[in-house]
CSV table of C-alpha atoms in Angstrom, one decimal:
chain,number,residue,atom,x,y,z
A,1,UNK,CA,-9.7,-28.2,21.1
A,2,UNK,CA,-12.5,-27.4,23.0
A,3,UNK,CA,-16.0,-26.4,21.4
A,4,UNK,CA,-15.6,-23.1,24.0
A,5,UNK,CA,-12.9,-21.5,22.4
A,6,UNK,CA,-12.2,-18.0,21.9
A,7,UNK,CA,-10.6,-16.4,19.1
A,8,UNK,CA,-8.5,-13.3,19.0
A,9,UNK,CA,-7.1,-10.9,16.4
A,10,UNK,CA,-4.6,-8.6,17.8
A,11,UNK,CA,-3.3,-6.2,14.8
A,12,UNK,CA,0.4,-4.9,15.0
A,13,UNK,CA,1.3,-1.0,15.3
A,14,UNK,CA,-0.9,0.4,12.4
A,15,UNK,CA,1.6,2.9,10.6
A,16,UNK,CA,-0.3,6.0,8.5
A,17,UNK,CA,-3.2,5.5,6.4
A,18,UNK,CA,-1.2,3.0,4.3
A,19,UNK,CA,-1.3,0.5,7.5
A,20,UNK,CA,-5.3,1.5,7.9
A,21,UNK,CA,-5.8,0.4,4.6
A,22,UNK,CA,-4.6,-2.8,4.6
A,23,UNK,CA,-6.2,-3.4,8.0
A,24,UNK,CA,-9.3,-2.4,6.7
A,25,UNK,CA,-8.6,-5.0,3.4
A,26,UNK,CA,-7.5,-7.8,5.6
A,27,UNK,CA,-9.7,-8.1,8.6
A,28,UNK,CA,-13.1,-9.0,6.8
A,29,UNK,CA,-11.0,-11.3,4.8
A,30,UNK,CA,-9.7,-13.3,8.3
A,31,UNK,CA,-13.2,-12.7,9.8
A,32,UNK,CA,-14.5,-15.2,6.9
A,33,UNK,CA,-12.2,-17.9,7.8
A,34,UNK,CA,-11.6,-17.3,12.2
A,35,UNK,CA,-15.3,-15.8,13.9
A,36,UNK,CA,-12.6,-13.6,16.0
A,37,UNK,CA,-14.8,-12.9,19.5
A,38,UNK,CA,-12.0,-9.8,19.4
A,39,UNK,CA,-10.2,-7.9,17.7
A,40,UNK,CA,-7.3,-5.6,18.9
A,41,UNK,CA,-5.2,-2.9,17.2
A,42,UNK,CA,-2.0,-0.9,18.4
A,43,UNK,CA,-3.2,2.5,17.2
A,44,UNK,CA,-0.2,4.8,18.3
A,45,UNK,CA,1.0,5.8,15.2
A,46,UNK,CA,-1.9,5.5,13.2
A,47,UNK,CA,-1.7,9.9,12.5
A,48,UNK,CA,0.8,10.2,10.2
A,49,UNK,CA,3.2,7.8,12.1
A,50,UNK,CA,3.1,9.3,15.7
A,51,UNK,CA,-0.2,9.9,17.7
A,52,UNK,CA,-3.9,9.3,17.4
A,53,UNK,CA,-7.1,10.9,16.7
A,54,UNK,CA,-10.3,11.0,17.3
A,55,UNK,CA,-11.6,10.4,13.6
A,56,UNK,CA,-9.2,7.5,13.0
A,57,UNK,CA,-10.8,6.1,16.3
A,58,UNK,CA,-14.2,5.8,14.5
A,59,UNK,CA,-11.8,4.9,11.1
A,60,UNK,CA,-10.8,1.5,13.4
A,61,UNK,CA,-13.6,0.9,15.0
A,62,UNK,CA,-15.9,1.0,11.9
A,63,UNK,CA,-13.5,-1.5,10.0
A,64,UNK,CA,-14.3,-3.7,12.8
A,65,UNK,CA,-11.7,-3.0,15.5
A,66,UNK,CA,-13.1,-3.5,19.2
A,67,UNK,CA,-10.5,-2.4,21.4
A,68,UNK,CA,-7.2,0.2,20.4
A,69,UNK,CA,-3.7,-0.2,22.7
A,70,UNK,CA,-1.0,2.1,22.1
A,71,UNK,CA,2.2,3.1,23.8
A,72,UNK,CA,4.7,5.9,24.0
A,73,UNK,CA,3.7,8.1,20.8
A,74,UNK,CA,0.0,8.2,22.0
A,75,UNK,CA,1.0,11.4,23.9
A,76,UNK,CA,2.3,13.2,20.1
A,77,UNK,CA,-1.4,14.3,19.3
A,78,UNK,CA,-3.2,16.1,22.1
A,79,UNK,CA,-6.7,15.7,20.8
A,80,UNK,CA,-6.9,12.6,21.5
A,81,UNK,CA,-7.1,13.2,25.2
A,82,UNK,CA,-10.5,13.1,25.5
A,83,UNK,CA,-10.9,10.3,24.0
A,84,UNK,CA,-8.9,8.2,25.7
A,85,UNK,CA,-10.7,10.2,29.0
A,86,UNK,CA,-14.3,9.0,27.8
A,87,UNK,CA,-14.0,6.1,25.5
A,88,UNK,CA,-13.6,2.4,27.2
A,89,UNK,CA,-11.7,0.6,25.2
A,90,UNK,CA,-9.3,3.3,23.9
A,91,UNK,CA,-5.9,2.6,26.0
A,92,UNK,CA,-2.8,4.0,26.7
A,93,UNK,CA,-0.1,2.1,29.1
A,94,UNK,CA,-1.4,1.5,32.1
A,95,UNK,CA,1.6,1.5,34.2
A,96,UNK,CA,2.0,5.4,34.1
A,97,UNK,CA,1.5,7.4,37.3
A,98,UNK,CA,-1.3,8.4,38.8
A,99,UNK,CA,-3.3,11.0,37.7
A,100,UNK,CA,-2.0,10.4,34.1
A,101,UNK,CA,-5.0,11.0,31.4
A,102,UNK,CA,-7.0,7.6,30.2
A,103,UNK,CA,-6.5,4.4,31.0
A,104,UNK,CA,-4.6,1.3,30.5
A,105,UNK,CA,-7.2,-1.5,31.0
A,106,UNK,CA,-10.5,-2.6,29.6
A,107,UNK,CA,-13.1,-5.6,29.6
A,108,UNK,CA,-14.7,-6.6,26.5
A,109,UNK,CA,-18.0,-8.7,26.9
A,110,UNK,CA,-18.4,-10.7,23.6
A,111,UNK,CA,-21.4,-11.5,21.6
A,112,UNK,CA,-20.9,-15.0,23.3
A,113,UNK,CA,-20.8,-13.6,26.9
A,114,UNK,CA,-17.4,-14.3,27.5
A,115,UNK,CA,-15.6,-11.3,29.3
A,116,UNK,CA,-12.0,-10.6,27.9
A,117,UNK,CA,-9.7,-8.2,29.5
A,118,UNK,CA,-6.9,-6.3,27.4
A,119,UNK,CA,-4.3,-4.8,29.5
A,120,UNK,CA,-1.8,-2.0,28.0
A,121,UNK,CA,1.7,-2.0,29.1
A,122,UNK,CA,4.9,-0.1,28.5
A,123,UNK,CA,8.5,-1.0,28.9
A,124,UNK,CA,11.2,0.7,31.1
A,125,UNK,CA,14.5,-0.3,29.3
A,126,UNK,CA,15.7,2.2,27.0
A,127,UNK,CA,12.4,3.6,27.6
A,128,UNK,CA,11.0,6.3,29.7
A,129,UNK,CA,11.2,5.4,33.9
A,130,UNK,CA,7.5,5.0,34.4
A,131,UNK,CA,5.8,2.5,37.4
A,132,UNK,CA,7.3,-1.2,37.4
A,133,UNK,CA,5.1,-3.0,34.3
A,134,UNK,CA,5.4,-6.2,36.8
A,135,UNK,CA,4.0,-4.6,39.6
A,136,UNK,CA,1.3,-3.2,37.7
A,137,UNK,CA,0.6,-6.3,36.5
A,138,UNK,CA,0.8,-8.4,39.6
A,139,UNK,CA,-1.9,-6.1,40.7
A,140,UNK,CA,-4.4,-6.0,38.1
A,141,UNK,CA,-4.4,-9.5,37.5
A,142,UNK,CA,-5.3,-10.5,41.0
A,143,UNK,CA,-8.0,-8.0,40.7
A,144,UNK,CA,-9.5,-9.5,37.5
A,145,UNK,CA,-8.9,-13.1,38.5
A,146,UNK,CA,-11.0,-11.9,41.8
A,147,UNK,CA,-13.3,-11.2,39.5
A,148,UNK,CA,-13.9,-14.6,37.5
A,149,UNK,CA,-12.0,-12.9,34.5
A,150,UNK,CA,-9.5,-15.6,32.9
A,151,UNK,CA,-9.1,-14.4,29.9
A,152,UNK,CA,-6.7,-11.7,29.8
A,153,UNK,CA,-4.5,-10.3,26.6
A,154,UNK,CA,-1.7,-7.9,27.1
A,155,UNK,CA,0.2,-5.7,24.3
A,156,UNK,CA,3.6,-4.4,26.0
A,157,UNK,CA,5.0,-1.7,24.2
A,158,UNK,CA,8.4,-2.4,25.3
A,159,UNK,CA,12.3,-1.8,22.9
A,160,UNK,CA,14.0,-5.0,25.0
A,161,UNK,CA,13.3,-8.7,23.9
A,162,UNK,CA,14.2,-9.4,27.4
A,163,UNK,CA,11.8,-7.3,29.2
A,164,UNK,CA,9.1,-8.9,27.1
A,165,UNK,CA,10.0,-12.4,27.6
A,166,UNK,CA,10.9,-12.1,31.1
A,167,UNK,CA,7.6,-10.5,32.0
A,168,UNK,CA,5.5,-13.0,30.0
A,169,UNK,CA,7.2,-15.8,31.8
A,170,UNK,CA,6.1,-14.1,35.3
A,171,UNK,CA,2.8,-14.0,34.3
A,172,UNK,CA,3.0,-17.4,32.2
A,173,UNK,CA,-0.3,-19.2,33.4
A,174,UNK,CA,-2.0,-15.9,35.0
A,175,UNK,CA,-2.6,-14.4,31.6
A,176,UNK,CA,-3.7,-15.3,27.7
A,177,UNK,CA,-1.1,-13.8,26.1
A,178,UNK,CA,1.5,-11.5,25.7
A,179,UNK,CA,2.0,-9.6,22.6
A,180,UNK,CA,4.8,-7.2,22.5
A,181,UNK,CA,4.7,-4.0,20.1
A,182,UNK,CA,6.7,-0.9,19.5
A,183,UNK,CA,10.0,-2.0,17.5
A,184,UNK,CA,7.8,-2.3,14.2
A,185,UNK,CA,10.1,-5.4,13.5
A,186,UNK,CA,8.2,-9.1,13.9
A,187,UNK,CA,9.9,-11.5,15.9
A,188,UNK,CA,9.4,-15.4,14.8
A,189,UNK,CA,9.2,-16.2,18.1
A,190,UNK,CA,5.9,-17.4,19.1
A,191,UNK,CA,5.0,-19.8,21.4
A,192,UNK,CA,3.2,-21.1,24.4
A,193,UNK,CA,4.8,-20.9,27.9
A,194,UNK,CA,4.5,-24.5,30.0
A,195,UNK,CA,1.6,-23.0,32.0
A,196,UNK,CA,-0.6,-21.8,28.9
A,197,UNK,CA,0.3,-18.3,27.7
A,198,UNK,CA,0.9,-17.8,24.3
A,199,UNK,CA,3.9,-15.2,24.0
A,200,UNK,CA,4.9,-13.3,20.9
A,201,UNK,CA,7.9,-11.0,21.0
A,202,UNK,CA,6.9,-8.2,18.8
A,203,UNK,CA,3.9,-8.6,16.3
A,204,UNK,CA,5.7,-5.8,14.2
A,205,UNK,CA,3.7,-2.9,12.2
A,206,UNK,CA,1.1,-2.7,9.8
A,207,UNK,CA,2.1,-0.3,7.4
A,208,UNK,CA,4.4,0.2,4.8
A,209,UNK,CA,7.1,-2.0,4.1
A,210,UNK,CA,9.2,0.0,1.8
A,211,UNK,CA,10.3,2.0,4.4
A,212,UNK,CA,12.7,2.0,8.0
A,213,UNK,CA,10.1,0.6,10.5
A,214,UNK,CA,7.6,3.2,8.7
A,215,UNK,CA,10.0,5.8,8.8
A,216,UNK,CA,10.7,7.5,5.0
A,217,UNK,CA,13.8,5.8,3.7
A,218,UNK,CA,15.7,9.0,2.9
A,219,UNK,CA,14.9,10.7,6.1
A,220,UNK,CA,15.8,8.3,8.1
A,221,UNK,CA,19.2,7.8,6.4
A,222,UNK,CA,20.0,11.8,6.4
A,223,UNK,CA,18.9,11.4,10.3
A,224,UNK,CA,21.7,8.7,10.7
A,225,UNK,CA,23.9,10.4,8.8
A,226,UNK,CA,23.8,14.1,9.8
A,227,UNK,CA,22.9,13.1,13.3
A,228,UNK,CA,20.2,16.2,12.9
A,229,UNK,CA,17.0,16.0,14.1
A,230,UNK,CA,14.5,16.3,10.8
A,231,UNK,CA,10.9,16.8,10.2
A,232,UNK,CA,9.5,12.7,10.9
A,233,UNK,CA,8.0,12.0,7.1
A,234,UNK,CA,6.3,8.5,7.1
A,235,UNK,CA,7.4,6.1,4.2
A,236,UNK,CA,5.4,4.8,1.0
A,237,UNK,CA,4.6,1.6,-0.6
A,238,UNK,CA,4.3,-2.2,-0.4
A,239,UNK,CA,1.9,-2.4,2.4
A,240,UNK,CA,2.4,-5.0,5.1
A,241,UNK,CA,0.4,-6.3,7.7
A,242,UNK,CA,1.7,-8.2,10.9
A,243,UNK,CA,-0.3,-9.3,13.9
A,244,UNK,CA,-1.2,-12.9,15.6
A,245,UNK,CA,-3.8,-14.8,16.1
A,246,UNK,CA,-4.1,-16.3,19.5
A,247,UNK,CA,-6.8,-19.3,20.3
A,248,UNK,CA,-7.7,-19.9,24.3
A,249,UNK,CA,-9.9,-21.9,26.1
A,250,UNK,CA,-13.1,-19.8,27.0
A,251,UNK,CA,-13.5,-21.6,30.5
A,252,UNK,CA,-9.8,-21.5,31.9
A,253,UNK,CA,-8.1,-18.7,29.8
A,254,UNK,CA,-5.4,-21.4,28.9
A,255,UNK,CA,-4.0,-20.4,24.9
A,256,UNK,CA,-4.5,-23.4,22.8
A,257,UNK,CA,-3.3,-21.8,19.5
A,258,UNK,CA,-1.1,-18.6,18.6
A,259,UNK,CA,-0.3,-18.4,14.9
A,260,UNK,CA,1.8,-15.1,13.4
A,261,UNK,CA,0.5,-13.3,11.0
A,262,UNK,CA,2.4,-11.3,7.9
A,263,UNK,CA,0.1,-10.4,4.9
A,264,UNK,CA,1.8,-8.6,1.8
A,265,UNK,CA,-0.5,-6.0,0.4
């Protein structure tokens, strides 16, 4: 590989303070071993399992965190509308309309000088009917290529394995990566498209593992059950966390390297 490489740690859905914990625990450990030039965390259910806040932003950022994407539940916790008004590299899903609060796109310059642009996206299958994610991404794309920016991660927050894969081989060759999020389950599906992007299905969650995909075990059976909505409680124990590792050349963007990650507690 080439000498100008950069290395990035992109975190899966961090679930309650169980999943800060072990993200806390595990990037310093990682950092030893990789030099990441970023690191990137899915923070939309990081308050109690469905929102944000402000405090757990300067929680993630502090444990070394550079950049926080989210998805759907970022809207659950209000307070966090500021920040994602005034902070740069607090997203939400860039493909919601106009006028939405935030935004959905950042650049982060490393301590190398290498620019690196993280894009949020969010699904439309089985999901609410927001702005094309294609579109959306056609566009910003051209505008950061226009730029000189080649380096570009996306987390798409999307429920279909097929909207995922089929956008990440439209942009195969445009973009770094694509590293879905949102079903809390990790694909072993990683891989590099013929034109250079590395492409993960879903990175999963970071969180706890005794649990339905963070969900309290007995809740979410009496929900099944019952079919009555009841009071979300997040589950307990065996802490898990999930995420990639994805290696691209500094000059072209081009991955070189994406290795999945799933660290028991």
């Amino acid at each position: 590989m080439s000498q100008l490489t950069v290395k990035i740690l992109f975190v899966a859905d961090v679930i309650g303070h169980e999943g800060f914990e072990i993200m806390a625990e595990t990037i310093p450990r990682l950092a030893k071993d990789y030099d990441f030039d970023l690191i990137v965390a899915n923070g939309e259910n990081a308050a109690s399992g469905k929102g944000l806040m402000p405090r757990i932003v300067d929680d993630f950022m502090a444990s070394g965190v550079h950049v926080i994407t989210s998805g759907n539940h970022i809207w659950n916790k209000q307070k966090i509308f500021p920040v994602l008004n005034n902070h740069p590299h607090v997203l939400r899903p860039l493909n919601y309309p106009p006028g939405t609060v935030g935004r959905g796109s950042c650049i982060f310059e490393t301590s190398g000088g290498y620019r690196i642009a993280v894009i949020n996206l969010q699904g439309r299958s089985f999901m609410q009917p927001i702005d094309c994610p294609f579109r959306v991404a056609d566009r910003i794309i051209q505008d950061l290529h226009t730029q000189g920016i080649r380096i570009i991660l996306i987390d798409f927050h999307a429920e279909a394995t097929a909207e995922k894969l089929a956008l990440a081989y439209h942009l195969d060759g445009r973009i770094t990566a694509l590293l879905g999020t949102h079903t809390h389950v990790q694909t072993a599906d990683e891989r590099i498209l013929p034109n250079g992007t590395a492409c993960l299905t879903d990175a999963g969650m970071t969180g706890p593992s005794r649990s339905v995909i963070g969900m309290d075990i007995s809740t979410a059976i009496q929900r099944f059950m019952t079919q009555v909505p009841v009071i979300y409680k997040i589950g307990e124990g065996n802490p898990v966390f999930c995420g990639a590792i994805v290696e691209a050349d500094a000059i072209s963007g081009r991955a070189q390297h994406i290795e999945r990650l799933q660290i028991r507690g």
